[in-house]
CSV table of C-alpha atoms in Angstrom, one decimal:
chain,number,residue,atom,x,y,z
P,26,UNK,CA,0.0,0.0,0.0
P,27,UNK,CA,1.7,3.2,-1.2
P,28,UNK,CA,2.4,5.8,2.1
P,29,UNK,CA,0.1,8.9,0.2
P,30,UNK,CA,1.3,11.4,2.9
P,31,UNK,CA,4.8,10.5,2.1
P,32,UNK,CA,4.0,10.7,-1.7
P,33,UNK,CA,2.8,14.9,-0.8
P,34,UNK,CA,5.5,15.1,1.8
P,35,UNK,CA,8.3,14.8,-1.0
P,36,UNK,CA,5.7,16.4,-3.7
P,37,UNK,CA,5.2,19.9,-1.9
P,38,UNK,CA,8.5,20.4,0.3
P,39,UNK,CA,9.5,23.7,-0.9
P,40,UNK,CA,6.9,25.1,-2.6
P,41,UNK,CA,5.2,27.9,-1.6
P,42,UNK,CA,1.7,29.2,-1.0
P,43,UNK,CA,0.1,30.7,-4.1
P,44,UNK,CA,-3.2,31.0,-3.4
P,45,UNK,CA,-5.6,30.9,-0.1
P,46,UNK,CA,-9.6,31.2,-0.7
P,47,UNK,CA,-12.2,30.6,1.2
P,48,UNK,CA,-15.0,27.9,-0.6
P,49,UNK,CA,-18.5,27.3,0.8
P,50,UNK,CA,-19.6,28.1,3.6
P,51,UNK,CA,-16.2,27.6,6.0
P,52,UNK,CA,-14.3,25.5,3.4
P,53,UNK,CA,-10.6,26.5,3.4
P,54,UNK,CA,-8.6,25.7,-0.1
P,55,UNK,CA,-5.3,26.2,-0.6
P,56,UNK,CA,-3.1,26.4,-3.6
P,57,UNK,CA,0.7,25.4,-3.7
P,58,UNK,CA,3.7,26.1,-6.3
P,59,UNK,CA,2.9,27.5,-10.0
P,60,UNK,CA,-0.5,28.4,-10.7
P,61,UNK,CA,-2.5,27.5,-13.2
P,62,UNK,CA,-5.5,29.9,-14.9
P,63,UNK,CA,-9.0,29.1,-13.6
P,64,UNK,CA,-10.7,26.4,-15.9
P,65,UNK,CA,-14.5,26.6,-14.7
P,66,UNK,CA,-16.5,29.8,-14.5
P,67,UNK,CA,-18.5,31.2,-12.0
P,68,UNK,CA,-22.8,31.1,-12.7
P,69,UNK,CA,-22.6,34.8,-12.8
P,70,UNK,CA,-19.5,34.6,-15.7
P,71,UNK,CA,-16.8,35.9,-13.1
P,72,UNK,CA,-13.3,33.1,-13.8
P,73,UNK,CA,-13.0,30.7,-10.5
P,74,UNK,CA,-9.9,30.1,-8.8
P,75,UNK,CA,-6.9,29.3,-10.0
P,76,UNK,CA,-4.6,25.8,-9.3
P,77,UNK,CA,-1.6,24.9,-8.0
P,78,UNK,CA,0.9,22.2,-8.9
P,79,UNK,CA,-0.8,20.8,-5.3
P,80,UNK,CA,-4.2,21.6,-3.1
P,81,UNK,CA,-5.2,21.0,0.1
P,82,UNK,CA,-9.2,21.2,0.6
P,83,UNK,CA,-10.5,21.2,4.3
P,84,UNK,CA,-14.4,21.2,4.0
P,85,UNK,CA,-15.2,22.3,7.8
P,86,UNK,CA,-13.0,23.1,11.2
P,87,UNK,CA,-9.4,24.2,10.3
P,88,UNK,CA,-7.2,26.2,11.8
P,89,UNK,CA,-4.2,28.0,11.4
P,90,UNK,CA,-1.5,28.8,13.7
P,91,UNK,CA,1.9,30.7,14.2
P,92,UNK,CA,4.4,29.5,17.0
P,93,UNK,CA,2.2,30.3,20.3
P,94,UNK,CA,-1.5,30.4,19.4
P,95,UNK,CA,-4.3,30.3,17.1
P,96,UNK,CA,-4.3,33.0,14.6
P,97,UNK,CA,-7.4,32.3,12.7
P,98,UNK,CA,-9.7,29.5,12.6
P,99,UNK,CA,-13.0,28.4,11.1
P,100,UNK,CA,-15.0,29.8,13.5
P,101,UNK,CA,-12.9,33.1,13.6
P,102,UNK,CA,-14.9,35.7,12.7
P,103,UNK,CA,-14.7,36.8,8.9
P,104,UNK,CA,-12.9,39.9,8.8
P,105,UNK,CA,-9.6,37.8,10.1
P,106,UNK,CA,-10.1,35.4,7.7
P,107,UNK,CA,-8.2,37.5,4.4
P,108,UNK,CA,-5.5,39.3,6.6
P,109,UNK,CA,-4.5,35.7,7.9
P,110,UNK,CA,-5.1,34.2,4.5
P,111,UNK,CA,-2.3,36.9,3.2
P,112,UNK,CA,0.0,36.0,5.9
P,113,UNK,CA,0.8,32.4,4.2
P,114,UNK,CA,1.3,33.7,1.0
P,115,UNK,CA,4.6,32.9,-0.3
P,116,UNK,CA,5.5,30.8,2.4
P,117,UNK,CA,7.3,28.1,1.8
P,118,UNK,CA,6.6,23.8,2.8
P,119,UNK,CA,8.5,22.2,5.8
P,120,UNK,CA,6.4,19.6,6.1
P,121,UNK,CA,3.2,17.7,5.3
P,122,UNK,CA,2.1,15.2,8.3
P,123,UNK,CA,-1.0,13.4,9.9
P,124,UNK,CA,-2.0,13.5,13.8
P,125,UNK,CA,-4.9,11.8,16.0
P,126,UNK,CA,-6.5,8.2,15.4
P,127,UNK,CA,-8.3,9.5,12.6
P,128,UNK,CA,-5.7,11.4,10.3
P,129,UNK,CA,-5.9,14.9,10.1
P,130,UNK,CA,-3.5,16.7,8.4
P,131,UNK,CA,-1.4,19.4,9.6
P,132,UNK,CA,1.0,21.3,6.6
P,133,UNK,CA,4.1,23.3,8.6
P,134,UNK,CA,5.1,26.1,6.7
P,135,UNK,CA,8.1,28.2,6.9
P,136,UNK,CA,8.0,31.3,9.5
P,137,UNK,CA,6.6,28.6,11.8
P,138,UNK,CA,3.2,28.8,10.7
P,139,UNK,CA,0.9,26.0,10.4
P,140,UNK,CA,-2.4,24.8,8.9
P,141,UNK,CA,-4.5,22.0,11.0
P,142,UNK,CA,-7.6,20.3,9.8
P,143,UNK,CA,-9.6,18.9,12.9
P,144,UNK,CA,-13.1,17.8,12.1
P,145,UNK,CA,-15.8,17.6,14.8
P,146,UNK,CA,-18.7,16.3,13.1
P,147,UNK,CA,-19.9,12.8,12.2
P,148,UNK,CA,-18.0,11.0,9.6
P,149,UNK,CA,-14.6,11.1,9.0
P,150,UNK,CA,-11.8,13.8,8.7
P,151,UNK,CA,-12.7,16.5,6.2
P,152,UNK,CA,-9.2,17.1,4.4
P,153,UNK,CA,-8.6,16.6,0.7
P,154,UNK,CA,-4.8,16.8,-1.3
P,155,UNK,CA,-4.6,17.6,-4.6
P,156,UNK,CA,-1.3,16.4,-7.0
P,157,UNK,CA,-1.7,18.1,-10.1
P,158,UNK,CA,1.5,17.7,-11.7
P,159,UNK,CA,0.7,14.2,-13.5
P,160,UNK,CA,-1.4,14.1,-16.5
P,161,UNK,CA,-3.9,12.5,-13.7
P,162,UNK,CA,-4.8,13.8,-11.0
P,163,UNK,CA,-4.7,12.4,-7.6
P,164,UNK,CA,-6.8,12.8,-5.1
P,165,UNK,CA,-5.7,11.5,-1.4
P,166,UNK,CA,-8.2,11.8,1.5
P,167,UNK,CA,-9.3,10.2,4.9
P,168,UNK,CA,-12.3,7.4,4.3
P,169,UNK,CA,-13.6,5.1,6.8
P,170,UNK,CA,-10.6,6.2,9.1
P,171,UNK,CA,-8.0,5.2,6.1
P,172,UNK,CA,-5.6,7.3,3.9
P,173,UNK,CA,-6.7,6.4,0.7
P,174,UNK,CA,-5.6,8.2,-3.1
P,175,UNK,CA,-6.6,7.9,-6.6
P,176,UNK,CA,-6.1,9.3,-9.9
P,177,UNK,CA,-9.3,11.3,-10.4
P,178,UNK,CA,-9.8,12.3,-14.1
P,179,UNK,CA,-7.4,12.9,-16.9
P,180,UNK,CA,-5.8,16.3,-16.9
């Protein structure tokens, strides 16, 4: 069975935060190394977001702390969200690791920042990685308490 964290850990080392945006509702995405222009548009015409060479998706509780506290979190309220969102920018990867029974993810960035997925409701962790630097994507997550990856669609 291939070790997926280990497969991102060598992937994003280095790279650096290109993007931050928040998704529905408190979903936090992130975007890391060269961009790439948005490919779906928005109902109302606007371009979406672009990609990185990797993504990290957390669909509910995150957070994201700096050497002695919480600096932002999903239940922050709104108005920290985009000043800590700009704080990562351009920070580079130190490290991509799991935590807890259940695997949640924690990504260490330079500047000793850190972002920490930590799902409280039913079901299992809420974290997604994206490698986009294939000519298929892969798609590694947590299901039924297991790391688990798979090419998702031809790029």
């Amino acid at each position: 069975m291939k070790d997926w964290i280990e497969h991102f850990r060598a992937a994003a080392k280095g790279l650096t935060v290109s993007h931050v945006w928040r998704g529905y509702g408190s979903a936090l995405l992130i975007e890391f190394g060269a961009l790439r222009p948005p490919t779906l548009t928005r109902k109302d015409g606007t371009p979406g977001e672009p990609s990185g060479e990797i993504g990290l998706m957390i669909q509910s509780d995150w957070r994201i702390e700096d050497s002695c506290t919480i600096v932002c979190g999903s239940s922050s309220d709104d108005e920290l969200w985009k000043p800590t969102f700009a704080r990562l920018i351009d920070k580079h990867i130190i490290d991509v690791a799991t935590f807890g029974r259940l695997p949640e993810l924690l990504i260490s960035l330079s500047e000793d920042l850190h972002i920490a997925s930590f799902s409280t409701l039913e079901s299992d962790p809420a974290w997604t990685l994206f490698d986009r630097r294939g000519s298929a994507e892969i798609v590694v997550g947590c299901w039924s308490g297991v790391i688990t990856g798979e090419p998702a669609r031809t790029a």
